[in-house]
Short mmCIF file of C-alpha atoms and ligand atoms in Angstrom, two decimals:
data_model
loop_
_atom_site.label_atom_id
_atom_site.label_comp_id
_atom_site.label_asym_id
_atom_site.label_seq_id
_atom_site.Cartn_x
_atom_site.Cartn_y
_atom_site.Cartn_z
CA MET A 1 16.84 15.57 -28.02
CA GLU A 2 17.26 11.82 -28.45
CA HIS A 3 15.92 9.93 -25.45
CA ASP A 4 17.59 6.93 -23.81
CA ALA A 5 14.20 6.08 -22.29
CA ASP A 6 10.74 7.67 -22.00
CA ILE A 7 10.83 7.59 -18.21
CA LEU A 8 13.89 7.90 -15.96
CA ILE A 9 13.13 6.52 -12.50
CA VAL A 10 15.59 7.50 -9.77
CA GLY A 11 15.35 4.93 -6.95
CA GLY A 12 15.08 1.18 -7.28
CA GLY A 13 13.89 0.45 -3.71
CA LEU A 14 10.34 -0.92 -3.98
CA ASN A 15 8.18 1.75 -5.59
CA GLY A 16 10.72 2.37 -8.37
CA PRO A 17 10.70 -1.25 -9.61
CA ALA A 18 6.90 -1.46 -9.32
CA LEU A 19 6.47 1.70 -11.39
CA GLY A 20 9.11 0.63 -13.91
CA LEU A 21 7.38 -2.72 -14.50
CA ALA A 22 3.92 -1.15 -14.81
CA LEU A 23 5.13 1.46 -17.33
CA ALA A 24 7.15 -1.04 -19.39
CA GLN A 25 4.10 -3.28 -19.55
CA GLY A 26 2.17 -0.30 -20.91
CA GLY A 27 4.67 0.09 -23.77
CA LEU A 28 6.88 2.89 -22.39
CA ARG A 29 10.67 2.59 -22.30
CA VAL A 30 12.02 2.87 -18.77
CA ALA A 31 15.38 3.18 -16.99
CA VAL A 32 15.44 2.41 -13.23
CA ILE A 33 18.55 3.78 -11.52
CA ASP A 34 19.51 2.71 -8.00
CA ALA A 35 22.52 3.60 -5.91
CA ARG A 36 22.58 0.21 -4.21
CA PRO A 37 23.91 -2.81 -6.13
CA ALA A 38 20.83 -5.00 -6.79
CA PRO A 39 22.27 -8.46 -5.93
CA GLN A 40 23.35 -7.25 -2.46
CA ARG A 41 19.75 -6.74 -1.38
CA ALA A 42 18.18 -9.67 -3.24
CA GLU A 43 20.62 -12.14 -1.74
CA ALA A 44 20.27 -10.92 1.87
CA GLY A 45 19.51 -13.65 4.41
CA PHE A 46 16.49 -13.61 6.73
CA ASP A 47 16.62 -10.40 8.73
CA GLY A 48 13.00 -10.03 9.84
CA ARG A 49 12.19 -6.89 7.84
CA ALA A 50 8.77 -7.38 6.35
CA TYR A 51 5.77 -5.43 5.03
CA ALA A 52 2.05 -5.81 5.53
CA LEU A 53 0.64 -5.61 2.02
CA ALA A 54 -3.02 -4.71 1.52
CA ILE A 55 -5.24 -6.68 -0.89
CA ALA A 56 -5.10 -3.81 -3.39
CA SER A 57 -1.28 -3.97 -3.33
CA LYS A 58 -1.39 -7.71 -3.99
CA ARG A 59 -3.53 -7.02 -7.06
CA LEU A 60 -0.95 -4.53 -8.35
CA LEU A 61 1.86 -7.04 -7.83
CA ALA A 62 -0.16 -9.72 -9.64
CA ALA A 63 -0.89 -7.35 -12.55
CA ILE A 64 2.80 -6.48 -13.05
CA GLY A 65 3.93 -10.13 -12.90
CA VAL A 66 5.58 -10.15 -9.46
CA TRP A 67 3.09 -11.96 -7.22
CA GLY A 68 3.70 -15.42 -8.75
CA ALA A 69 7.32 -15.41 -7.57
CA LEU A 70 6.08 -14.85 -3.99
CA ASP A 71 4.01 -18.02 -4.00
CA GLY A 72 4.62 -19.89 -0.72
CA LYS A 73 6.61 -16.95 0.70
CA VAL A 74 3.78 -14.81 2.04
CA GLN A 75 1.71 -15.10 5.21
CA PRO A 76 -1.99 -14.22 4.85
CA ILE A 77 -3.23 -11.91 7.64
CA LEU A 78 -6.39 -13.62 8.85
CA LYS A 79 -7.08 -11.54 11.94
CA ILE A 80 -5.99 -8.20 13.35
CA LYS A 81 -6.30 -7.46 17.07
CA ALA A 82 -5.76 -3.90 18.25
CA SER A 83 -5.71 -3.02 21.93
CA ASP A 84 -4.47 -0.52 24.45
CA GLY A 85 -1.65 -1.89 26.57
CA ARG A 86 0.98 -1.18 29.19
CA PRO A 87 4.20 -3.11 29.61
CA GLY A 88 3.63 -6.02 32.00
CA GLN A 89 -0.13 -5.52 32.19
CA GLY A 90 -1.23 -7.13 28.94
CA PRO A 91 -3.95 -5.70 26.73
CA ALA A 92 -6.81 -3.60 28.14
CA PRO A 93 -10.26 -5.25 28.25
CA PHE A 94 -11.52 -3.31 25.22
CA PHE A 95 -9.98 -4.36 21.97
CA LEU A 96 -10.82 -4.34 18.34
CA THR A 97 -10.79 -7.51 16.28
CA PHE A 98 -10.90 -7.63 12.51
CA ASP A 99 -11.56 -11.05 11.05
CA ALA A 100 -10.89 -11.87 7.39
CA GLY A 101 -14.08 -13.96 7.39
CA GLU A 102 -16.03 -10.66 7.34
CA LEU A 103 -14.40 -9.55 4.06
CA GLU A 104 -15.55 -11.11 0.78
CA GLU A 105 -12.11 -10.52 -0.78
CA GLY A 106 -10.32 -12.96 1.55
CA PRO A 107 -7.38 -12.21 3.86
CA MET A 108 -6.99 -8.57 4.92
CA GLY A 109 -3.49 -8.52 3.61
CA TYR A 110 -0.24 -10.45 3.40
CA MET A 111 3.06 -10.27 5.22
CA VAL A 112 6.04 -10.47 2.92
CA GLU A 113 9.72 -10.20 3.76
CA ASP A 114 11.74 -7.39 2.20
CA ARG A 115 14.31 -9.78 0.70
CA HIS A 116 11.63 -11.90 -1.04
CA LEU A 117 9.73 -8.89 -2.36
CA TYR A 118 12.88 -7.29 -3.72
CA ALA A 119 14.11 -10.55 -5.26
CA ALA A 120 10.75 -10.94 -7.03
CA PHE A 121 11.04 -7.38 -8.38
CA LEU A 122 14.59 -8.01 -9.55
CA GLU A 123 13.66 -11.19 -11.39
CA ALA A 124 10.75 -9.43 -13.13
CA MET A 125 12.88 -6.38 -14.03
CA ARG A 126 15.62 -8.51 -15.55
CA SER A 127 13.20 -10.06 -18.03
CA ALA A 128 10.95 -7.03 -18.73
CA PRO A 129 11.17 -5.81 -22.34
CA GLY A 130 11.73 -2.04 -22.47
CA LEU A 131 13.16 -1.82 -18.92
CA GLU A 132 16.82 -1.14 -18.19
CA LEU A 133 18.01 -1.53 -14.58
CA ILE A 134 21.12 0.50 -13.74
CA SER A 135 22.14 -0.50 -10.22
CA GLY A 136 25.12 0.55 -8.13
CA GLU A 137 24.98 4.05 -9.73
CA THR A 138 24.10 7.28 -7.90
CA VAL A 139 22.30 10.17 -9.56
CA VAL A 140 24.19 13.37 -8.73
CA ALA A 141 22.51 15.95 -10.96
CA GLN A 142 19.37 16.49 -13.01
CA ASP A 143 18.14 19.04 -15.49
CA GLY A 144 14.77 19.84 -16.98
CA ALA A 145 15.17 20.96 -20.58
CA PRO A 146 12.23 22.05 -22.76
CA GLN A 147 12.70 18.92 -24.90
CA GLY A 148 13.03 16.55 -21.97
CA VAL A 149 14.97 15.76 -18.80
CA THR A 150 18.49 14.56 -18.09
CA VAL A 151 20.14 12.90 -15.13
CA THR A 152 23.86 12.64 -14.50
CA LEU A 153 25.28 9.63 -12.70
CA ALA A 154 28.35 9.70 -10.44
CA SER A 155 30.19 7.75 -13.15
CA GLY A 156 29.66 10.70 -15.52
CA ARG A 157 27.06 8.90 -17.67
CA VAL A 158 24.19 11.14 -18.74
CA LEU A 159 20.72 9.74 -19.45
CA ARG A 160 17.99 11.56 -21.36
CA GLY A 161 14.27 11.00 -21.01
CA ARG A 162 10.85 12.62 -21.31
CA VAL A 163 9.84 12.37 -17.63
CA LEU A 164 11.94 12.08 -14.47
CA VAL A 165 10.33 10.25 -11.54
CA GLY A 166 11.74 10.48 -8.01
CA CYS A 167 11.26 7.14 -6.18
CA ASP A 168 14.29 7.94 -4.06
CA GLY A 169 12.77 7.77 -0.59
CA ARG A 170 12.17 10.17 2.30
CA ALA A 171 15.25 12.30 1.72
CA SER A 172 14.50 12.61 -2.00
CA GLY A 173 17.36 14.27 -3.87
CA VAL A 174 15.13 14.52 -6.95
CA ALA A 175 12.68 16.71 -4.98
CA GLU A 176 15.47 18.76 -3.45
CA ARG A 177 17.23 19.41 -6.76
CA ALA A 178 13.86 20.46 -8.26
CA GLY A 179 13.41 22.97 -5.41
CA ILE A 180 10.36 21.14 -3.97
CA LYS A 181 10.21 21.86 -0.25
CA ARG A 182 9.01 19.37 2.34
CA GLN A 183 6.80 19.85 5.39
CA GLY A 184 6.77 17.61 8.39
CA TRP A 185 7.98 16.92 11.86
CA GLY A 186 9.76 14.27 13.86
CA TYR A 187 7.80 12.13 16.31
CA GLY A 188 10.56 11.91 18.89
CA GLN A 189 10.07 8.17 18.40
CA THR A 190 12.25 5.48 16.90
CA ALA A 191 11.01 2.15 15.57
CA LEU A 192 12.93 -0.90 16.74
CA VAL A 193 12.50 -3.59 14.12
CA THR A 194 13.37 -7.26 14.53
CA ALA A 195 11.85 -10.74 14.33
CA VAL A 196 11.08 -13.23 17.07
CA ARG A 197 10.56 -16.95 17.14
CA HIS A 198 7.69 -18.09 19.39
CA GLU A 199 6.55 -21.36 20.84
CA ARG A 200 2.86 -21.22 19.80
CA ASN A 201 1.49 -20.79 16.28
CA HIS A 202 0.37 -17.23 15.50
CA GLU A 203 -2.53 -18.56 13.37
CA GLY A 204 -2.15 -15.63 10.98
CA THR A 205 -3.09 -13.01 13.60
CA ALA A 206 -1.47 -9.56 13.62
CA HIS A 207 -1.45 -7.65 16.91
CA GLN A 208 -1.17 -3.93 17.47
CA TYR A 209 -0.66 -2.83 21.10
CA PHE A 210 -0.93 0.86 21.75
CA MET A 211 1.62 1.50 24.51
CA PRO A 212 2.04 4.93 26.15
CA SER A 213 5.53 5.18 24.66
CA GLY A 214 4.43 4.15 21.17
CA PRO A 215 2.76 1.29 19.30
CA LEU A 216 4.06 -2.28 19.18
CA ALA A 217 3.07 -4.35 16.15
CA ILE A 218 3.51 -8.14 16.12
CA LEU A 219 3.10 -9.32 12.54
CA PRO A 220 2.85 -12.98 11.52
CA LEU A 221 5.48 -14.44 9.18
CA PRO A 222 5.21 -17.67 7.15
CA GLY A 223 5.59 -20.99 8.96
CA GLY A 224 3.54 -20.06 12.05
CA HIS A 225 6.37 -19.60 14.54
CA HIS A 226 8.02 -16.32 13.52
CA SER A 227 6.69 -12.78 13.79
CA SER A 228 8.09 -9.45 12.69
CA ILE A 229 8.21 -6.76 15.39
CA VAL A 230 7.81 -3.02 14.81
CA TRP A 231 8.21 -1.50 18.24
CA SER A 232 8.09 2.29 18.62
CA GLU A 233 9.66 3.96 21.66
CA ALA A 234 10.71 7.49 22.58
CA ASP A 235 14.11 8.19 20.95
CA ALA A 236 16.21 7.97 24.12
CA ALA A 237 14.52 4.77 25.33
CA ALA A 238 14.89 3.17 21.89
CA ALA A 239 18.61 4.05 21.79
CA ALA A 240 19.07 2.51 25.25
CA ILE A 241 17.20 -0.67 24.25
CA GLN A 242 19.13 -0.97 20.98
CA ALA A 243 22.39 -0.68 22.93
CA LEU A 244 21.51 -3.73 25.07
CA ASP A 245 22.83 -7.17 24.21
CA ASP A 246 20.33 -9.70 22.81
CA ALA A 247 19.41 -11.04 26.26
CA GLY A 248 18.74 -7.52 27.60
CA TYR A 249 16.77 -6.59 24.48
CA LEU A 250 14.57 -9.65 24.90
CA GLU A 251 14.06 -8.84 28.61
CA ALA A 252 12.78 -5.39 27.60
CA LEU A 253 10.53 -6.82 24.90
CA ARG A 254 9.00 -9.67 26.91
CA PRO A 255 6.68 -7.65 29.22
CA ARG A 256 5.43 -5.66 26.23
CA PHE A 257 4.96 -8.72 24.02
CA GLY A 258 3.17 -10.77 26.70
CA ASP A 259 3.07 -14.56 26.90
CA PHE A 260 0.16 -15.38 24.57
CA LEU A 261 2.55 -17.05 22.06
CA GLY A 262 4.56 -18.90 24.71
CA GLU A 263 8.31 -18.55 25.05
CA ILE A 264 9.97 -16.09 22.64
CA SER A 265 13.53 -15.70 21.33
CA LEU A 266 15.18 -13.22 18.96
CA ALA A 267 15.33 -14.49 15.39
CA GLY A 268 16.30 -11.55 13.20
CA ALA A 269 18.78 -8.70 12.90
CA ARG A 270 17.98 -5.57 14.97
CA PHE A 271 17.22 -2.38 13.03
CA THR A 272 16.20 1.11 14.12
CA TYR A 273 14.28 3.70 12.08
CA PRO A 274 13.80 7.27 13.37
CA LEU A 275 10.15 8.16 12.78
CA ASN A 276 9.07 11.34 11.11
CA LEU A 277 6.31 12.66 8.91
CA THR A 278 7.40 14.24 5.66
CA LEU A 279 5.20 15.55 2.88
CA ALA A 280 6.46 17.11 -0.34
CA GLU A 281 4.77 20.48 -1.01
CA ALA A 282 4.19 19.44 -4.62
CA PHE A 283 4.14 15.98 -6.20
CA VAL A 284 4.87 17.24 -9.74
CA ARG A 285 6.73 19.84 -11.77
CA PRO A 286 6.94 20.03 -15.56
CA GLY A 287 8.69 16.81 -16.63
CA LEU A 288 8.93 15.50 -13.05
CA ALA A 289 6.87 13.48 -10.54
CA LEU A 290 7.45 12.14 -7.03
CA VAL A 291 6.23 8.70 -5.94
CA GLY A 292 6.15 6.76 -2.66
CA ASP A 293 8.23 7.94 0.30
CA ALA A 294 9.76 10.67 -1.88
CA ALA A 295 6.27 12.24 -1.93
CA HIS A 296 5.08 11.22 1.56
CA GLY A 297 6.77 9.47 4.46
CA VAL A 298 4.24 8.37 7.09
CA HIS A 299 4.30 6.82 10.58
CA PRO A 300 4.41 3.01 10.31
CA ILE A 301 1.60 2.70 12.88
CA ALA A 302 -0.79 1.02 10.43
CA GLY A 303 1.79 -0.40 8.01
CA GLN A 304 0.50 1.79 5.19
CA GLY A 305 3.64 3.44 3.76
CA LEU A 306 4.34 1.04 0.94
CA ASN A 307 0.65 0.49 0.27
CA LEU A 308 0.27 4.23 -0.25
CA GLY A 309 3.29 4.17 -2.57
CA PHE A 310 1.75 1.37 -4.65
CA ARG A 311 -1.36 3.51 -5.06
CA ASP A 312 0.86 6.27 -6.45
CA VAL A 313 2.46 3.72 -8.77
CA GLY A 314 -0.92 2.57 -10.11
CA ALA A 315 -2.16 6.15 -10.56
CA LEU A 316 0.97 7.53 -12.26
CA ALA A 317 1.30 4.49 -14.55
CA GLU A 318 -2.33 4.90 -15.61
CA VAL A 319 -2.00 8.65 -16.24
CA LEU A 320 1.21 8.30 -18.28
CA ILE A 321 0.20 5.22 -20.29
CA LEU A 322 -3.20 6.70 -21.23
CA ALA A 323 -1.61 10.06 -22.11
CA ALA A 324 0.99 8.35 -24.32
CA ARG A 325 -1.74 6.37 -26.08
CA ARG A 326 -3.63 9.59 -26.80
CA GLY A 327 -0.44 11.12 -28.23
CA GLU A 328 -0.16 13.73 -25.47
CA GLU A 329 3.24 15.03 -24.32
CA ILE A 330 3.70 12.91 -21.18
CA GLY A 331 6.01 15.41 -19.47
CA ALA A 332 3.52 18.29 -19.80
CA LEU A 333 2.46 19.78 -16.49
CA ASP A 334 -1.27 19.36 -17.15
CA VAL A 335 -0.74 15.61 -17.74
CA LEU A 336 1.30 15.18 -14.54
CA GLN A 337 -1.17 17.27 -12.54
CA ARG A 338 -3.80 14.55 -13.17
CA TYR A 339 -1.59 12.28 -11.04
CA GLU A 340 -1.10 14.93 -8.38
CA ARG A 341 -4.84 15.66 -8.10
CA TRP A 342 -5.53 11.94 -7.81
CA ARG A 343 -2.97 11.15 -5.14
CA ARG A 344 -2.17 14.23 -3.08
CA PHE A 345 -5.35 14.46 -1.02
CA ASP A 346 -5.46 10.72 -0.25
CA SER A 347 -1.82 10.52 0.89
CA THR A 348 -1.99 13.74 2.93
CA ALA A 349 -5.20 12.60 4.62
CA LEU A 350 -3.70 9.21 5.49
CA ALA A 351 -0.41 10.73 6.69
CA LEU A 352 -2.27 13.08 9.01
CA GLY A 353 -4.65 10.30 10.07
CA MET A 354 -1.72 8.08 11.14
CA ASP A 355 -0.25 11.10 12.91
CA SER A 356 -3.46 11.62 14.93
CA VAL A 357 -3.80 7.94 15.83
CA ASN A 358 -0.20 7.94 17.04
CA ARG A 359 -0.77 11.07 19.14
CA LEU A 360 -4.04 9.76 20.59
CA PHE A 361 -2.53 6.43 21.59
CA SER A 362 1.09 7.24 22.45
CA ASN A 363 0.42 8.69 25.90
CA ASP A 364 -0.76 7.63 29.33
CA ASN A 365 -3.39 10.30 29.95
CA PRO A 366 -6.15 8.42 31.88
CA ILE A 367 -8.99 10.36 30.23
CA LEU A 368 -7.68 9.73 26.73
CA ARG A 369 -7.01 6.13 27.67
CA ALA A 370 -10.60 5.59 28.86
CA GLY A 371 -11.96 7.36 25.78
CA ARG A 372 -9.93 5.39 23.29
CA ASP A 373 -10.66 2.08 25.02
CA LEU A 374 -14.36 2.89 24.81
CA GLY A 375 -13.89 3.92 21.17
CA LEU A 376 -12.21 0.62 20.34
CA GLY A 377 -14.99 -1.25 22.16
CA ILE A 378 -17.72 0.65 20.27
CA VAL A 379 -16.15 0.11 16.85
CA ASN A 380 -15.74 -3.56 17.73
CA ALA A 381 -19.43 -3.86 18.57
CA LEU A 382 -20.61 -2.33 15.27
CA PRO A 383 -20.03 -4.72 12.34
CA GLY A 384 -20.75 -2.05 9.67
CA LEU A 385 -18.16 0.35 11.07
CA ARG A 386 -15.69 -2.46 11.59
CA ARG A 387 -16.04 -3.61 7.97
CA GLY A 388 -15.46 0.01 6.86
CA PHE A 389 -12.14 0.05 8.75
CA MET A 390 -11.22 -3.33 7.29
CA ARG A 391 -11.90 -2.23 3.71
CA GLN A 392 -9.81 0.88 4.38
CA ALA A 393 -6.91 -1.23 5.72
CA ALA A 394 -7.23 -3.62 2.78
CA GLY A 395 -6.81 -0.61 0.47
CA LEU A 396 -10.22 -1.11 -1.13
CA GLN A 397 -11.73 2.35 -0.40
CA GLY A 398 -11.51 5.44 -2.58
CA GLU A 399 -10.91 5.84 -6.32
CA LEU A 400 -8.63 2.89 -7.04
CA PRO A 401 -6.20 2.95 -9.98
CA LYS A 402 -7.02 0.15 -12.46
CA LEU A 403 -3.99 -1.98 -11.51
CA LEU A 404 -5.11 -1.96 -7.86
CA ALA A 405 -8.66 -2.85 -8.83
CA GLY A 406 -7.41 -5.94 -10.66
CA GLN A 407 -7.91 -4.46 -14.18
CA ALA A 408 -5.46 -3.90 -17.02
CA ILE A 409 -4.67 -0.33 -18.09
C1 FAD B 501 9.80 0.47 10.66
C2 FAD B 501 9.03 0.53 9.39
C3 FAD B 501 8.06 -0.45 9.11
C4 FAD B 501 7.32 -0.37 7.93
N1 FAD B 501 6.35 -1.32 7.70
C5 FAD B 501 5.56 -1.19 6.61
C6 FAD B 501 4.49 -2.13 6.34
O1 FAD B 501 4.25 -3.08 7.09
N2 FAD B 501 3.72 -1.95 5.23
C7 FAD B 501 3.93 -0.89 4.38
O2 FAD B 501 3.15 -0.73 3.42
N3 FAD B 501 4.95 -0.01 4.59
C8 FAD B 501 5.74 -0.13 5.67
N4 FAD B 501 6.76 0.76 5.88
C9 FAD B 501 7.00 1.81 4.89
C10 FAD B 501 7.86 1.30 3.72
O3 FAD B 501 9.05 0.72 4.24
C11 FAD B 501 8.22 2.46 2.80
O4 FAD B 501 7.04 3.16 2.45
C12 FAD B 501 8.85 1.93 1.50
O5 FAD B 501 10.01 1.18 1.78
C13 FAD B 501 9.23 3.10 0.59
O6 FAD B 501 9.73 2.61 -0.63
P1 FAD B 501 10.35 3.61 -1.70
O7 FAD B 501 10.68 2.73 -2.86
O8 FAD B 501 9.44 4.78 -1.92
O9 FAD B 501 11.65 4.21 -1.03
P2 FAD B 501 12.95 3.47 -0.47
O10 FAD B 501 12.67 2.07 -0.12
O11 FAD B 501 13.51 4.40 0.55
O12 FAD B 501 13.92 3.41 -1.73
C14 FAD B 501 14.62 4.52 -2.21
C15 FAD B 501 15.71 4.03 -3.15
O13 FAD B 501 16.28 5.17 -3.79
C16 FAD B 501 17.65 4.94 -3.95
N5 FAD B 501 18.30 6.25 -4.08
C17 FAD B 501 18.23 7.31 -3.24
N6 FAD B 501 18.95 8.34 -3.73
C18 FAD B 501 19.48 7.92 -4.90
C19 FAD B 501 20.32 8.54 -5.87
N7 FAD B 501 20.75 9.80 -5.74
N8 FAD B 501 20.68 7.83 -6.96
C20 FAD B 501 20.26 6.55 -7.14
N9 FAD B 501 19.45 5.93 -6.25
C21 FAD B 501 19.08 6.61 -5.15
C22 FAD B 501 18.08 4.17 -2.70
O14 FAD B 501 19.24 3.38 -2.98
C23 FAD B 501 16.85 3.30 -2.43
O15 FAD B 501 16.97 2.01 -2.98
C24 FAD B 501 7.54 0.69 7.03
C25 FAD B 501 8.53 1.64 7.28
C26 FAD B 501 9.27 1.57 8.46
C27 FAD B 501 10.31 2.63 8.76
#
């Protein structure tokens, strides 16, 4: 079978472009197919959607030629404060502070807006030799043949490749068509996402308040006076808040947010995301691999979803590029299982870890509340333990793929 590309990537959200760029840099020919027309997303105005990227993710973006385009558009996270809270009462006396000064590698991470990150990916994809971006086209069918894989687009075009990668998000059609089942559960929570403008400078500090109804994250954006809000509430409460007009929404947010940044006003669009945990039962099949949210969708409580996806990207790129260099058949199951062995345990452990943290904190049980406050206080008092948490959050623990360790493949 003649191949249009070595790797067919379904999904050009964020993990798809990152993987496409890494593979093309390693000499493989790649097609990235996305249902959404690319310019639509790249040209979006400020809407407040942003990601907390760990240091290891920054290294990946630098290695694949994307970080340079984000110069001046990212906000370093210099401090993280985590505390128990109740609306109107402010944070509990025990809180946990992580300070970038304690990490040799610099800031704990960076906040970057979705529109800037995607635009940087798009620019890099357009000039990457060996990478074809097919946007505004939906994949409707796929087939695994002994000599390779095919995907059929809604337009009727058929593409042939050696490996098919599903980067098509939580409701992955690639996984479904391959008969890969998913496990998981809903949290009964919805994340309200927006941005606020505030009077005082945030000084690069990210806040995480653990409210009985769900966590509230206040994440610093560039310029000092805007923050991105990820505010989890029980489904019904979130629907009621989302239905309010802007003034009512702000009234509901204010007692949760507190007054430490002075007067606040709404500055972004208002989004909602139903929260669930979803794990694919397998990450690979012969000729096929799943990456990012298609493999594992986690609770956004620690802002780790995309960071986990970038770890998959680094691992799969390394496995495929090294296998191709050795002359191995890159779609063979034993090659792809190297990726699965590398990534499955880490992502499952993190997904379940975020699940436990959410369960422990999203309630008002006085015994649990006292216990977790004490826990936060103890971790805060022990610099060694605190640094361990910080290295974990910065994505520096575990067996890092080369691209995330700042090395070439
Ligand atoms: C409220 C919230 C806050 C978050 N905050 C953070 C954070 O601070 N830090 C962090 O690391 N992560 C965060 N995350 C997680 C992060 O958003 C996701 O992990 C990440 O967006 C997943 O990227 P992806 O490329 O795997 O999938 P997606 O972004 O879902 O992209 C999937 C792509 O596949 C395409 N597609 C689907 N089906 C087809 C088809 N049949 N044919 C063609 N194309 C198709 C879609 O058009 C889409 O572009 C957050 C998530 C939520 C919900």
